[in-house]
Amino acid sequence: MNFDVWFHKQSKIIQIVLLIIPFVGWIVDLLVRWSAFLKNQSVVNLVMALVITLLGEFWILTILDGVMIALNNKMFLEE
């Protein structure tokens, strides 16, 4: 699964737009987090994937990911 690679190849504007659209942002965040976990098998990626899966409907973490991408081209706690 290489969704995280595809997502990070997009321009910064496209990444932010994909994350701030309400339901689409949650799905994109889920796909990127689980794809990163399956590729790296990192504990941090697993914890964040589970948090986004369970608490993603609250939108706060997705907005935080959009802000982090705008500031430093990397999602919050993604390895």
PDB file of N, CA and C in Angstrom:
ATOM      1  N   MET A   1       0.856  -1.172   0.000  1.00  0.00           N
ATOM      2  CA  MET A   1       0.000   0.000   0.000  1.00  0.00           C
ATOM      3  C   MET A   1       0.898   1.231   0.000  1.00  0.00           C
ATOM      4  N   ASN A   2       0.777   2.045  -1.001  1.00  0.00           N
ATOM      5  CA  ASN A   2       1.647   3.209  -1.153  1.00  0.00           C
ATOM      6  C   ASN A   2       0.871   4.516  -1.181  1.00  0.00           C
ATOM      7  N   PHE A   3      -0.221   4.580  -0.464  1.00  0.00           N
ATOM      8  CA  PHE A   3      -1.025   5.800  -0.470  1.00  0.00           C
ATOM      9  C   PHE A   3      -0.262   6.959   0.153  1.00  0.00           C
ATOM     10  N   ASP A   4       0.552   6.698   1.164  1.00  0.00           N
ATOM     11  CA  ASP A   4       1.318   7.775   1.793  1.00  0.00           C
ATOM     12  C   ASP A   4       2.332   8.367   0.819  1.00  0.00           C
ATOM     13  N   VAL A   5       2.936   7.533  -0.013  1.00  0.00           N
ATOM     14  CA  VAL A   5       3.894   8.024  -1.010  1.00  0.00           C
ATOM     15  C   VAL A   5       3.168   8.904  -2.025  1.00  0.00           C
ATOM     16  N   TRP A   6       2.003   8.439  -2.508  1.00  0.00           N
ATOM     17  CA  TRP A   6       1.221   9.231  -3.451  1.00  0.00           C
ATOM     18  C   TRP A   6       0.814  10.568  -2.832  1.00  0.00           C
ATOM     19  N   PHE A   7       0.365  10.525  -1.590  1.00  0.00           N
ATOM     20  CA  PHE A   7      -0.095  11.743  -0.918  1.00  0.00           C
ATOM     21  C   PHE A   7       1.038  12.751  -0.776  1.00  0.00           C
ATOM     22  N   HIS A   8       2.221  12.311  -0.399  1.00  0.00           N
ATOM     23  CA  HIS A   8       3.343  13.228  -0.196  1.00  0.00           C
ATOM     24  C   HIS A   8       3.949  13.713  -1.509  1.00  0.00           C
ATOM     25  N   LYS A   9       3.622  13.090  -2.630  1.00  0.00           N
ATOM     26  CA  LYS A   9       4.077  13.573  -3.938  1.00  0.00           C
ATOM     27  C   LYS A   9       3.197  14.711  -4.456  1.00  0.00           C
ATOM     28  N   GLN A  10       2.018  14.880  -3.889  1.00  0.00           N
ATOM     29  CA  GLN A  10       1.124  15.957  -4.302  1.00  0.00           C
ATOM     30  C   GLN A  10       1.667  17.291  -3.813  1.00  0.00           C
ATOM     31  N   SER A  11       1.202  18.369  -4.431  1.00  0.00           N
ATOM     32  CA  SER A  11       1.634  19.697  -3.984  1.00  0.00           C
ATOM     33  C   SER A  11       1.060  19.978  -2.589  1.00  0.00           C
ATOM     34  N   LYS A  12       1.661  20.932  -1.935  1.00  0.00           N
ATOM     35  CA  LYS A  12       1.242  21.275  -0.568  1.00  0.00           C
ATOM     36  C   LYS A  12      -0.210  21.736  -0.536  1.00  0.00           C
ATOM     37  N   ILE A  13      -0.623  22.488  -1.535  1.00  0.00           N
ATOM     38  CA  ILE A  13      -2.002  22.980  -1.598  1.00  0.00           C
ATOM     39  C   ILE A  13      -2.986  21.820  -1.727  1.00  0.00           C
ATOM     40  N   ILE A  14      -2.688  20.864  -2.592  1.00  0.00           N
ATOM     41  CA  ILE A  14      -3.563  19.700  -2.778  1.00  0.00           C
ATOM     42  C   ILE A  14      -3.646  18.896  -1.483  1.00  0.00           C
ATOM     43  N   GLN A  15      -2.529  18.716  -0.795  1.00  0.00           N
ATOM     44  CA  GLN A  15      -2.529  17.975   0.468  1.00  0.00           C
ATOM     45  C   GLN A  15      -3.415  18.661   1.499  1.00  0.00           C
ATOM     46  N   ILE A  16      -3.295  19.968   1.613  1.00  0.00           N
ATOM     47  CA  ILE A  16      -4.089  20.708   2.599  1.00  0.00           C
ATOM     48  C   ILE A  16      -5.571  20.651   2.252  1.00  0.00           C
ATOM     49  N   VAL A  17      -5.906  20.819   0.973  1.00  0.00           N
ATOM     50  CA  VAL A  17      -7.306  20.764   0.550  1.00  0.00           C
ATOM     51  C   VAL A  17      -7.885  19.380   0.823  1.00  0.00           C
ATOM     52  N   LEU A  18      -7.114  18.326   0.526  1.00  0.00           N
ATOM     53  CA  LEU A  18      -7.604  16.978   0.796  1.00  0.00           C
ATOM     54  C   LEU A  18      -7.858  16.745   2.285  1.00  0.00           C
ATOM     55  N   LEU A  19      -7.094  17.403   3.139  1.00  0.00           N
ATOM     56  CA  LEU A  19      -7.280  17.211   4.578  1.00  0.00           C
ATOM     57  C   LEU A  19      -8.383  18.067   5.184  1.00  0.00           C
ATOM     58  N   ILE A  20      -8.671  19.228   4.607  1.00  0.00           N
ATOM     59  CA  ILE A  20      -9.657  20.098   5.265  1.00  0.00           C
ATOM     60  C   ILE A  20     -11.096  19.838   4.823  1.00  0.00           C
ATOM     61  N   ILE A  21     -11.292  19.073   3.762  1.00  0.00           N
ATOM     62  CA  ILE A  21     -12.662  18.699   3.376  1.00  0.00           C
ATOM     63  C   ILE A  21     -13.160  17.705   4.429  1.00  0.00           C
ATOM     64  N   PRO A  22     -14.307  17.973   5.072  1.00  0.00           N
ATOM     65  CA  PRO A  22     -14.713  17.215   6.259  1.00  0.00           C
ATOM     66  C   PRO A  22     -14.600  15.692   6.201  1.00  0.00           C
ATOM     67  N   PHE A  23     -15.339  14.999   5.408  1.00  0.00           N
ATOM     68  CA  PHE A  23     -15.283  13.539   5.433  1.00  0.00           C
ATOM     69  C   PHE A  23     -14.087  13.006   4.648  1.00  0.00           C
ATOM     70  N   VAL A  24     -13.750  13.687   3.571  1.00  0.00           N
ATOM     71  CA  VAL A  24     -12.617  13.290   2.735  1.00  0.00           C
ATOM     72  C   VAL A  24     -11.311  13.375   3.523  1.00  0.00           C
ATOM     73  N   GLY A  25     -11.176  14.393   4.342  1.00  0.00           N
ATOM     74  CA  GLY A  25      -9.965  14.564   5.151  1.00  0.00           C
ATOM     75  C   GLY A  25      -9.737  13.394   6.093  1.00  0.00           C
ATOM     76  N   TRP A  26     -10.811  12.923   6.698  1.00  0.00           N
ATOM     77  CA  TRP A  26     -10.682  11.790   7.619  1.00  0.00           C
ATOM     78  C   TRP A  26     -10.268  10.531   6.875  1.00  0.00           C
ATOM     79  N   ILE A  27     -10.867  10.282   5.711  1.00  0.00           N
ATOM     80  CA  ILE A  27     -10.522   9.099   4.916  1.00  0.00           C
ATOM     81  C   ILE A  27      -9.079   9.181   4.431  1.00  0.00           C
ATOM     82  N   VAL A  28      -8.667  10.347   3.937  1.00  0.00           N
ATOM     83  CA  VAL A  28      -7.281  10.519   3.475  1.00  0.00           C
ATOM     84  C   VAL A  28      -6.315  10.317   4.633  1.00  0.00           C
ATOM     85  N   ASP A  29      -6.632  10.890   5.777  1.00  0.00           N
ATOM     86  CA  ASP A  29      -5.787  10.731   6.962  1.00  0.00           C
ATOM     87  C   ASP A  29      -5.671   9.253   7.358  1.00  0.00           C
ATOM     88  N   LEU A  30      -6.792   8.544   7.344  1.00  0.00           N
ATOM     89  CA  LEU A  30      -6.776   7.107   7.641  1.00  0.00           C
ATOM     90  C   LEU A  30      -5.876   6.346   6.669  1.00  0.00           C
ATOM     91  N   LEU A  31      -6.050   6.604   5.389  1.00  0.00           N
ATOM     92  CA  LEU A  31      -5.263   5.891   4.383  1.00  0.00           C
ATOM     93  C   LEU A  31      -3.769   6.191   4.497  1.00  0.00           C
ATOM     94  N   VAL A  32      -3.433   7.448   4.736  1.00  0.00           N
ATOM     95  CA  VAL A  32      -2.016   7.820   4.864  1.00  0.00           C
ATOM     96  C   VAL A  32      -1.410   7.188   6.110  1.00  0.00           C
ATOM     97  N   ARG A  33      -2.110   7.247   7.230  1.00  0.00           N
ATOM     98  CA  ARG A  33      -1.575   6.697   8.485  1.00  0.00           C
ATOM     99  C   ARG A  33      -1.388   5.185   8.412  1.00  0.00           C
ATOM    100  N   TRP A  34      -2.412   4.462   7.924  1.00  0.00           N
ATOM    101  CA  TRP A  34      -2.292   3.006   7.857  1.00  0.00           C
ATOM    102  C   TRP A  34      -1.264   2.582   6.815  1.00  0.00           C
ATOM    103  N   SER A  35      -1.180   3.318   5.730  1.00  0.00           N
ATOM    104  CA  SER A  35      -0.174   3.009   4.714  1.00  0.00           C
ATOM    105  C   SER A  35       1.231   3.215   5.270  1.00  0.00           C
ATOM    106  N   ALA A  36       1.440   4.294   6.015  1.00  0.00           N
ATOM    107  CA  ALA A  36       2.746   4.545   6.629  1.00  0.00           C
ATOM    108  C   ALA A  36       3.080   3.468   7.660  1.00  0.00           C
ATOM    109  N   PHE A  37       2.076   3.027   8.415  1.00  0.00           N
ATOM    110  CA  PHE A  37       2.329   1.966   9.394  1.00  0.00           C
ATOM    111  C   PHE A  37       2.699   0.652   8.706  1.00  0.00           C
ATOM    112  N   LEU A  38       1.965   0.284   7.670  1.00  0.00           N
ATOM    113  CA  LEU A  38       2.248  -0.974   6.984  1.00  0.00           C
ATOM    114  C   LEU A  38       3.619  -0.970   6.330  1.00  0.00           C
ATOM    115  N   LYS A  39       4.080   0.192   5.922  1.00  0.00           N
ATOM    116  CA  LYS A  39       5.390   0.292   5.289  1.00  0.00           C
ATOM    117  C   LYS A  39       6.518   0.296   6.310  1.00  0.00           C
ATOM    118  N   ASN A  40       6.356   1.026   7.427  1.00  0.00           N
ATOM    119  CA  ASN A  40       7.448   1.213   8.396  1.00  0.00           C
ATOM    120  C   ASN A  40       7.359   0.346   9.639  1.00  0.00           C
ATOM    121  N   GLN A  41       6.175  -0.135   9.985  1.00  0.00           N
ATOM    122  CA  GLN A  41       5.958  -0.941  11.194  1.00  0.00           C
ATOM    123  C   GLN A  41       6.459  -0.215  12.450  1.00  0.00           C
ATOM    124  N   SER A  42       6.228   1.073  12.519  1.00  0.00           N
ATOM    125  CA  SER A  42       6.659   1.883  13.649  1.00  0.00           C
ATOM    126  C   SER A  42       5.549   1.965  14.696  1.00  0.00           C
ATOM    127  N   VAL A  43       5.932   1.996  15.958  1.00  0.00           N
ATOM    128  CA  VAL A  43       4.951   2.103  17.048  1.00  0.00           C
ATOM    129  C   VAL A  43       4.236   3.445  16.986  1.00  0.00           C
ATOM    130  N   VAL A  44       4.967   4.505  16.656  1.00  0.00           N
ATOM    131  CA  VAL A  44       4.358   5.838  16.564  1.00  0.00           C
ATOM    132  C   VAL A  44       3.300   5.855  15.468  1.00  0.00           C
ATOM    133  N   ASN A  45       3.617   5.268  14.315  1.00  0.00           N
ATOM    134  CA  ASN A  45       2.638   5.216  13.230  1.00  0.00           C
ATOM    135  C   ASN A  45       1.433   4.366  13.608  1.00  0.00           C
ATOM    136  N   LEU A  46       1.641   3.284  14.327  1.00  0.00           N
ATOM    137  CA  LEU A  46       0.522   2.447  14.772  1.00  0.00           C
ATOM    138  C   LEU A  46      -0.379   3.205  15.734  1.00  0.00           C
ATOM    139  N   VAL A  47       0.205   3.882  16.705  1.00  0.00           N
ATOM    140  CA  VAL A  47      -0.581   4.627  17.688  1.00  0.00           C
ATOM    141  C   VAL A  47      -1.383   5.731  17.004  1.00  0.00           C
ATOM    142  N   MET A  48      -0.743   6.473  16.099  1.00  0.00           N
ATOM    143  CA  MET A  48      -1.462   7.553  15.420  1.00  0.00           C
ATOM    144  C   MET A  48      -2.546   7.010  14.482  1.00  0.00           C
ATOM    145  N   ALA A  49      -2.294   5.875  13.835  1.00  0.00           N
ATOM    146  CA  ALA A  49      -3.313   5.271  12.981  1.00  0.00           C
ATOM    147  C   ALA A  49      -4.522   4.847  13.808  1.00  0.00           C
ATOM    148  N   LEU A  50      -4.280   4.267  14.971  1.00  0.00           N
ATOM    149  CA  LEU A  50      -5.386   3.877  15.845  1.00  0.00           C
ATOM    150  C   LEU A  50      -6.140   5.085  16.384  1.00  0.00           C
ATOM    151  N   VAL A  51      -5.417   6.130  16.744  1.00  0.00           N
ATOM    152  CA  VAL A  51      -6.064   7.345  17.261  1.00  0.00           C
ATOM    153  C   VAL A  51      -6.931   7.977  16.182  1.00  0.00           C
ATOM    154  N   ILE A  52      -6.409   8.078  14.959  1.00  0.00           N
ATOM    155  CA  ILE A  52      -7.191   8.654  13.863  1.00  0.00           C
ATOM    156  C   ILE A  52      -8.394   7.773  13.550  1.00  0.00           C
ATOM    157  N   THR A  53      -8.213   6.457  13.617  1.00  0.00           N
ATOM    158  CA  THR A  53      -9.325   5.547  13.344  1.00  0.00           C
ATOM    159  C   THR A  53     -10.429   5.706  14.387  1.00  0.00           C
ATOM    160  N   LEU A  54     -10.051   5.808  15.651  1.00  0.00           N
ATOM    161  CA  LEU A  54     -11.040   5.869  16.723  1.00  0.00           C
ATOM    162  C   LEU A  54     -11.566   7.274  16.990  1.00  0.00           C
ATOM    163  N   LEU A  55     -10.722   8.285  16.846  1.00  0.00           N
ATOM    164  CA  LEU A  55     -11.115   9.647  17.207  1.00  0.00           C
ATOM    165  C   LEU A  55     -11.126  10.600  16.023  1.00  0.00           C
ATOM    166  N   GLY A  56     -11.018  10.092  14.823  1.00  0.00           N
ATOM    167  CA  GLY A  56     -10.904  10.936  13.641  1.00  0.00           C
ATOM    168  C   GLY A  56     -12.129  11.772  13.346  1.00  0.00           C
ATOM    169  N   GLU A  57     -13.280  11.334  13.804  1.00  0.00           N
ATOM    170  CA  GLU A  57     -14.490  12.088  13.515  1.00  0.00           C
ATOM    171  C   GLU A  57     -14.561  13.401  14.283  1.00  0.00           C
ATOM    172  N   PHE A  58     -13.639  13.608  15.211  1.00  0.00           N
ATOM    173  CA  PHE A  58     -13.638  14.869  15.959  1.00  0.00           C
ATOM    174  C   PHE A  58     -12.949  15.994  15.204  1.00  0.00           C
ATOM    175  N   TRP A  59     -12.244  15.678  14.092  1.00  0.00           N
ATOM    176  CA  TRP A  59     -11.707  16.648  13.165  1.00  0.00           C
ATOM    177  C   TRP A  59     -10.500  17.416  13.665  1.00  0.00           C
ATOM    178  N   ILE A  60     -10.199  17.406  14.945  1.00  0.00           N
ATOM    179  CA  ILE A  60      -9.097  18.200  15.475  1.00  0.00           C
ATOM    180  C   ILE A  60      -7.758  17.691  14.949  1.00  0.00           C
ATOM    181  N   LEU A  61      -7.565  16.385  14.933  1.00  0.00           N
ATOM    182  CA  LEU A  61      -6.292  15.838  14.474  1.00  0.00           C
ATOM    183  C   LEU A  61      -6.103  16.033  12.975  1.00  0.00           C
ATOM    184  N   THR A  62      -7.165  15.990  12.208  1.00  0.00           N
ATOM    185  CA  THR A  62      -7.061  16.217  10.767  1.00  0.00           C
ATOM    186  C   THR A  62      -6.677  17.664  10.478  1.00  0.00           C
ATOM    187  N   ILE A  63      -7.250  18.592  11.209  1.00  0.00           N
ATOM    188  CA  ILE A  63      -6.876  20.007  11.060  1.00  0.00           C
ATOM    189  C   ILE A  63      -5.425  20.203  11.491  1.00  0.00           C
ATOM    190  N   LEU A  64      -5.016  19.555  12.573  1.00  0.00           N
ATOM    191  CA  LEU A  64      -3.626  19.636  13.019  1.00  0.00           C
ATOM    192  C   LEU A  64      -2.677  19.096  11.942  1.00  0.00           C
ATOM    193  N   ASP A  65      -3.059  18.016  11.278  1.00  0.00           N
ATOM    194  CA  ASP A  65      -2.245  17.490  10.182  1.00  0.00           C
ATOM    195  C   ASP A  65      -2.139  18.497   9.038  1.00  0.00           C
ATOM    196  N   GLY A  66      -3.226  19.168   8.721  1.00  0.00           N
ATOM    197  CA  GLY A  66      -3.199  20.193   7.674  1.00  0.00           C
ATOM    198  C   GLY A  66      -2.282  21.348   8.020  1.00  0.00           C
ATOM    199  N   VAL A  67      -2.307  21.777   9.280  1.00  0.00           N
ATOM    200  CA  VAL A  67      -1.423  22.857   9.731  1.00  0.00           C
ATOM    201  C   VAL A  67       0.040  22.401   9.703  1.00  0.00           C
ATOM    202  N   MET A  68       0.294  21.181  10.143  1.00  0.00           N
ATOM    203  CA  MET A  68       1.668  20.665  10.139  1.00  0.00           C
ATOM    204  C   MET A  68       2.204  20.538   8.718  1.00  0.00           C
ATOM    205  N   ILE A  69       1.373  20.129   7.775  1.00  0.00           N
ATOM    206  CA  ILE A  69       1.812  20.049   6.379  1.00  0.00           C
ATOM    207  C   ILE A  69       2.109  21.451   5.851  1.00  0.00           C
ATOM    208  N   ALA A  70       1.292  22.423   6.218  1.00  0.00           N
ATOM    209  CA  ALA A  70       1.529  23.796   5.768  1.00  0.00           C
ATOM    210  C   ALA A  70       2.842  24.344   6.324  1.00  0.00           C
ATOM    211  N   LEU A  71       3.180  23.960   7.561  1.00  0.00           N
ATOM    212  CA  LEU A  71       4.388  24.496   8.189  1.00  0.00           C
ATOM    213  C   LEU A  71       5.664  23.750   7.822  1.00  0.00           C
ATOM    214  N   ASN A  72       5.609  22.386   7.782  1.00  0.00           N
ATOM    215  CA  ASN A  72       6.867  21.671   7.585  1.00  0.00           C
ATOM    216  C   ASN A  72       6.772  20.450   6.669  1.00  0.00           C
ATOM    217  N   ASN A  73       5.746  20.360   5.830  1.00  0.00           N
ATOM    218  CA  ASN A  73       5.604  19.279   4.836  1.00  0.00           C
ATOM    219  C   ASN A  73       5.567  17.883   5.447  1.00  0.00           C
ATOM    220  N   LYS A  74       5.130  17.756   6.671  1.00  0.00           N
ATOM    221  CA  LYS A  74       5.058  16.451   7.321  1.00  0.00           C
ATOM    222  C   LYS A  74       3.846  16.424   8.233  1.00  0.00           C
ATOM    223  N   MET A  75       3.150  15.302   8.275  1.00  0.00           N
ATOM    224  CA  MET A  75       1.991  15.181   9.147  1.00  0.00           C
ATOM    225  C   MET A  75       2.441  15.036  10.607  1.00  0.00           C
ATOM    226  N   PHE A  76       1.536  15.335  11.505  1.00  0.00           N
ATOM    227  CA  PHE A  76       1.809  15.288  12.943  1.00  0.00           C
ATOM    228  C   PHE A  76       2.174  13.866  13.364  1.00  0.00           C
ATOM    229  N   LEU A  77       3.345  13.689  13.956  1.00  0.00           N
ATOM    230  CA  LEU A  77       3.860  12.409  14.439  1.00  0.00           C
ATOM    231  C   LEU A  77       3.857  11.310  13.375  1.00  0.00           C
ATOM    232  N   GLU A  78       4.306  11.635  12.192  1.00  0.00           N
ATOM    233  CA  GLU A  78       4.425  10.627  11.139  1.00  0.00           C
ATOM    234  C   GLU A  78       5.903  10.361  10.884  1.00  0.00           C
ATOM    235  N   GLU A  79       6.262   9.091  10.851  1.00  0.00           N
ATOM    236  CA  GLU A  79       7.655   8.725  10.591  1.00  0.00           C
ATOM    237  C   GLU A  79       7.797   8.178   9.200  1.00  0.00           C
TER     238      GLU A  79
END
